[in-house]
Amino acid sequence: MKFKEIIELLPYQKPFLFVDELIEISENGISGNYTFQKNESFYEGHFKDNPITPGVILTETMAQIGVVCLGIYLLKDKISSEKKPKIALTSNQIDFFLPVLPNEKVTVISEKEYFRFSKLKCKVKMFNDKNELICRGTIAGMIIAK
């Protein structure tokens, strides 16, 4: 399955799609990136005169790249444009270390902990262009082909 096909199978669209490109993928993990454009709607009120990407959006970005894209890849033999994946976040625990500003590009690296009974759990990390750790943690979700 090609990277572009995985992104096209995501159940998101702008303005809630936080995947620009996938860099690497295997049965054990994935990496990809996203650039937060300065005109993203959430910057208007977070924070006044000092926009910072909300932690919930950083978590969503890590989930989209690190869990959902990987899950689509792992289910590649069961998913198609007619049989799209059903996805639900089940848990997350994220520690934040640095802010993400408008126009900043981030890279997400995810390592599969396990995938069984339709539950995928991954260790995820997010880095900036200087390769500084922005946040890290675990995210789990249910992914099935229906």
PDB file of C-alpha atoms in Angstrom:
ATOM      1  CA  MET A   1       0.000   0.000   0.000  1.00  0.00           C
ATOM      2  CA  LYS A   2       1.409   3.376  -1.010  1.00  0.00           C
ATOM      3  CA  PHE A   3       1.691   6.323   1.396  1.00  0.00           C
ATOM      4  CA  LYS A   4      -0.748   8.426  -0.640  1.00  0.00           C
ATOM      5  CA  GLU A   5      -3.345   5.617  -0.543  1.00  0.00           C
ATOM      6  CA  ILE A   6      -3.104   5.455   3.254  1.00  0.00           C
ATOM      7  CA  ILE A   7      -3.661   9.212   3.573  1.00  0.00           C
ATOM      8  CA  GLU A   8      -6.641   9.037   1.191  1.00  0.00           C
ATOM      9  CA  LEU A   9      -8.234   6.335   3.387  1.00  0.00           C
ATOM     10  CA  LEU A  10      -8.083   8.524   6.488  1.00  0.00           C
ATOM     11  CA  PRO A  11     -11.558   9.464   7.755  1.00  0.00           C
ATOM     12  CA  TYR A  12     -10.556  13.137   8.084  1.00  0.00           C
ATOM     13  CA  GLN A  13     -10.484  16.170   5.845  1.00  0.00           C
ATOM     14  CA  LYS A  14      -9.280  19.749   6.138  1.00  0.00           C
ATOM     15  CA  PRO A  15      -9.450  21.520   8.530  1.00  0.00           C
ATOM     16  CA  PHE A  16      -9.101  18.409  10.728  1.00  0.00           C
ATOM     17  CA  LEU A  17      -6.533  16.467   8.693  1.00  0.00           C
ATOM     18  CA  PHE A  18      -3.084  16.673  10.304  1.00  0.00           C
ATOM     19  CA  VAL A  19      -1.025  14.498   7.960  1.00  0.00           C
ATOM     20  CA  ASP A  20       0.993  16.050   5.115  1.00  0.00           C
ATOM     21  CA  GLU A  21       3.276  13.151   4.295  1.00  0.00           C
ATOM     22  CA  LEU A  22       4.300   9.716   5.464  1.00  0.00           C
ATOM     23  CA  ILE A  23       8.040   9.086   5.486  1.00  0.00           C
ATOM     24  CA  GLU A  24       8.474   5.468   6.545  1.00  0.00           C
ATOM     25  CA  ILE A  25       6.194   2.553   7.406  1.00  0.00           C
ATOM     26  CA  SER A  26       6.594  -1.070   8.469  1.00  0.00           C
ATOM     27  CA  GLU A  27       4.727  -3.686  10.484  1.00  0.00           C
ATOM     28  CA  ASN A  28       6.356  -2.204  13.595  1.00  0.00           C
ATOM     29  CA  GLY A  29       6.008   1.539  13.158  1.00  0.00           C
ATOM     30  CA  ILE A  30       5.511   4.653  11.095  1.00  0.00           C
ATOM     31  CA  SER A  31       6.808   8.201  10.731  1.00  0.00           C
ATOM     32  CA  GLY A  32       5.280  11.201   9.049  1.00  0.00           C
ATOM     33  CA  ASN A  33       5.007  14.944   9.266  1.00  0.00           C
ATOM     34  CA  TYR A  34       2.657  17.899   9.308  1.00  0.00           C
ATOM     35  CA  THR A  35       3.196  21.661   9.086  1.00  0.00           C
ATOM     36  CA  PHE A  36       0.873  23.799  11.195  1.00  0.00           C
ATOM     37  CA  GLN A  37      -0.099  26.699   8.921  1.00  0.00           C
ATOM     38  CA  LYS A  38      -0.439  30.142  10.505  1.00  0.00           C
ATOM     39  CA  ASN A  39      -4.073  30.411   9.327  1.00  0.00           C
ATOM     40  CA  GLU A  40      -5.296  27.281  11.217  1.00  0.00           C
ATOM     41  CA  SER A  41      -8.580  28.221  12.925  1.00  0.00           C
ATOM     42  CA  PHE A  42      -7.504  27.198  16.446  1.00  0.00           C
ATOM     43  CA  TYR A  43      -4.774  29.865  16.500  1.00  0.00           C
ATOM     44  CA  GLU A  44      -7.382  32.655  16.573  1.00  0.00           C
ATOM     45  CA  GLY A  45      -8.098  32.156  20.264  1.00  0.00           C
ATOM     46  CA  HIS A  46      -5.185  30.121  21.613  1.00  0.00           C
ATOM     47  CA  PHE A  47      -3.540  32.350  22.957  1.00  0.00           C
ATOM     48  CA  LYS A  48      -4.413  36.010  22.440  1.00  0.00           C
ATOM     49  CA  ASP A  49      -1.527  37.725  20.584  1.00  0.00           C
ATOM     50  CA  ASN A  50       0.694  34.653  21.168  1.00  0.00           C
ATOM     51  CA  PRO A  51      -0.677  31.696  19.154  1.00  0.00           C
ATOM     52  CA  ILE A  52       0.427  28.226  20.273  1.00  0.00           C
ATOM     53  CA  THR A  53      -0.827  24.888  18.960  1.00  0.00           C
ATOM     54  CA  PRO A  54      -3.193  23.343  21.553  1.00  0.00           C
ATOM     55  CA  GLY A  55      -2.021  20.106  23.167  1.00  0.00           C
ATOM     56  CA  VAL A  56      -5.192  18.353  22.066  1.00  0.00           C
ATOM     57  CA  ILE A  57      -4.284  19.137  18.430  1.00  0.00           C
ATOM     58  CA  LEU A  58      -0.743  17.828  18.945  1.00  0.00           C
ATOM     59  CA  THR A  59      -2.242  14.647  20.418  1.00  0.00           C
ATOM     60  CA  GLU A  60      -4.619  14.358  17.450  1.00  0.00           C
ATOM     61  CA  THR A  61      -1.704  14.774  15.028  1.00  0.00           C
ATOM     62  CA  MET A  62       0.201  11.977  16.757  1.00  0.00           C
ATOM     63  CA  ALA A  63      -2.927   9.793  16.722  1.00  0.00           C
ATOM     64  CA  GLN A  64      -3.617  10.388  13.019  1.00  0.00           C
ATOM     65  CA  ILE A  65      -0.054   9.633  11.928  1.00  0.00           C
ATOM     66  CA  GLY A  66       1.071   7.234  14.636  1.00  0.00           C
ATOM     67  CA  VAL A  67      -2.024   5.096  15.166  1.00  0.00           C
ATOM     68  CA  VAL A  68      -4.584   5.575  12.384  1.00  0.00           C
ATOM     69  CA  CYS A  69      -2.158   5.564   9.425  1.00  0.00           C
ATOM     70  CA  LEU A  70      -0.286   2.615  10.925  1.00  0.00           C
ATOM     71  CA  GLY A  71      -3.569   0.785  11.567  1.00  0.00           C
ATOM     72  CA  ILE A  72      -4.658   1.281   7.963  1.00  0.00           C
ATOM     73  CA  TYR A  73      -1.328  -0.145   6.832  1.00  0.00           C
ATOM     74  CA  LEU A  74      -1.634  -3.139   9.159  1.00  0.00           C
ATOM     75  CA  LEU A  75      -5.157  -3.834   7.848  1.00  0.00           C
ATOM     76  CA  LYS A  76      -4.181  -3.229   4.217  1.00  0.00           C
ATOM     77  CA  ASP A  77      -5.505  -6.620   3.109  1.00  0.00           C
ATOM     78  CA  LYS A  78      -8.935  -5.926   4.633  1.00  0.00           C
ATOM     79  CA  ILE A  79      -9.393  -2.228   3.721  1.00  0.00           C
ATOM     80  CA  SER A  80     -10.389  -0.686   0.400  1.00  0.00           C
ATOM     81  CA  SER A  81     -12.123   2.469  -0.837  1.00  0.00           C
ATOM     82  CA  GLU A  82     -15.412   0.540  -0.428  1.00  0.00           C
ATOM     83  CA  LYS A  83     -14.467  -1.031   2.915  1.00  0.00           C
ATOM     84  CA  LYS A  84     -13.066   1.887   4.902  1.00  0.00           C
ATOM     85  CA  PRO A  85     -11.714   1.587   8.432  1.00  0.00           C
ATOM     86  CA  LYS A  86     -13.779   2.423  11.516  1.00  0.00           C
ATOM     87  CA  ILE A  87     -11.671   4.110  14.162  1.00  0.00           C
ATOM     88  CA  ALA A  88     -12.097   5.024  17.827  1.00  0.00           C
ATOM     89  CA  LEU A  89      -9.517   6.429  20.245  1.00  0.00           C
ATOM     90  CA  THR A  90      -9.494   4.360  23.432  1.00  0.00           C
ATOM     91  CA  SER A  91      -6.742   5.943  25.537  1.00  0.00           C
ATOM     92  CA  ASN A  92      -3.807   8.313  25.525  1.00  0.00           C
ATOM     93  CA  GLN A  93      -1.167   9.551  27.919  1.00  0.00           C
ATOM     94  CA  ILE A  94       1.019  12.354  26.573  1.00  0.00           C
ATOM     95  CA  ASP A  95       3.750  14.437  28.212  1.00  0.00           C
ATOM     96  CA  PHE A  96       4.451  17.860  26.648  1.00  0.00           C
ATOM     97  CA  PHE A  97       7.865  19.550  26.683  1.00  0.00           C
ATOM     98  CA  LEU A  98       7.935  22.317  24.026  1.00  0.00           C
ATOM     99  CA  PRO A  99       5.332  24.524  22.316  1.00  0.00           C
ATOM    100  CA  VAL A 100       4.526  24.309  18.602  1.00  0.00           C
ATOM    101  CA  LEU A 101       4.124  27.665  16.886  1.00  0.00           C
ATOM    102  CA  PRO A 102       2.369  28.600  13.643  1.00  0.00           C
ATOM    103  CA  ASN A 103       4.278  27.545  10.476  1.00  0.00           C
ATOM    104  CA  GLU A 104       6.213  24.920  12.424  1.00  0.00           C
ATOM    105  CA  LYS A 105       6.765  21.495  10.853  1.00  0.00           C
ATOM    106  CA  VAL A 106       6.599  18.484  13.169  1.00  0.00           C
ATOM    107  CA  THR A 107       7.590  14.863  12.673  1.00  0.00           C
ATOM    108  CA  VAL A 108       5.780  12.030  14.420  1.00  0.00           C
ATOM    109  CA  ILE A 109       7.494   8.702  15.044  1.00  0.00           C
ATOM    110  CA  SER A 110       5.388   5.808  16.259  1.00  0.00           C
ATOM    111  CA  GLU A 111       6.396   2.362  17.437  1.00  0.00           C
ATOM    112  CA  LYS A 112       3.797  -0.391  17.691  1.00  0.00           C
ATOM    113  CA  GLU A 113       3.488  -1.936  21.159  1.00  0.00           C
ATOM    114  CA  TYR A 114       0.778  -4.380  20.109  1.00  0.00           C
ATOM    115  CA  PHE A 115      -2.064  -4.926  17.651  1.00  0.00           C
ATOM    116  CA  ARG A 116      -4.566  -7.593  18.648  1.00  0.00           C
ATOM    117  CA  PHE A 117      -8.338  -7.955  18.803  1.00  0.00           C
ATOM    118  CA  SER A 118      -8.553  -4.757  16.688  1.00  0.00           C
ATOM    119  CA  LYS A 119      -6.758  -2.673  19.333  1.00  0.00           C
ATOM    120  CA  LEU A 120      -3.566  -0.892  18.314  1.00  0.00           C
ATOM    121  CA  LYS A 121      -1.356   0.624  21.008  1.00  0.00           C
ATOM    122  CA  CYS A 122       1.707   2.695  20.088  1.00  0.00           C
ATOM    123  CA  LYS A 123       4.513   4.660  21.692  1.00  0.00           C
ATOM    124  CA  VAL A 124       4.574   8.027  19.938  1.00  0.00           C
ATOM    125  CA  LYS A 125       7.014  10.933  19.853  1.00  0.00           C
ATOM    126  CA  MET A 126       6.833  14.313  18.146  1.00  0.00           C
ATOM    127  CA  PHE A 127       9.908  16.320  17.125  1.00  0.00           C
ATOM    128  CA  ASN A 128      10.442  19.777  15.630  1.00  0.00           C
ATOM    129  CA  ASP A 129      12.789  20.635  12.738  1.00  0.00           C
ATOM    130  CA  LYS A 130      15.686  20.990  15.215  1.00  0.00           C
ATOM    131  CA  ASN A 131      15.033  17.352  16.260  1.00  0.00           C
ATOM    132  CA  GLU A 132      13.950  18.549  19.715  1.00  0.00           C
ATOM    133  CA  LEU A 133      11.374  16.426  21.537  1.00  0.00           C
ATOM    134  CA  ILE A 134       8.032  18.271  21.673  1.00  0.00           C
ATOM    135  CA  CYS A 135       5.951  15.541  23.319  1.00  0.00           C
ATOM    136  CA  ARG A 136       5.779  11.778  23.805  1.00  0.00           C
ATOM    137  CA  GLY A 137       3.514   9.136  25.230  1.00  0.00           C
ATOM    138  CA  THR A 138       1.201   6.283  24.333  1.00  0.00           C
ATOM    139  CA  ILE A 139      -1.953   6.270  22.247  1.00  0.00           C
ATOM    140  CA  ALA A 140      -4.322   3.355  21.710  1.00  0.00           C
ATOM    141  CA  GLY A 141      -7.325   2.934  19.477  1.00  0.00           C
ATOM    142  CA  MET A 142      -9.701   0.413  17.976  1.00  0.00           C
ATOM    143  CA  ILE A 143      -9.382  -0.025  14.213  1.00  0.00           C
ATOM    144  CA  ILE A 144     -11.584  -2.372  12.220  1.00  0.00           C
ATOM    145  CA  ALA A 145     -12.477  -2.832   8.569  1.00  0.00           C
ATOM    146  CA  LYS A 146     -16.251  -2.867   7.993  1.00  0.00           C
TER     147      LYS A 146
END
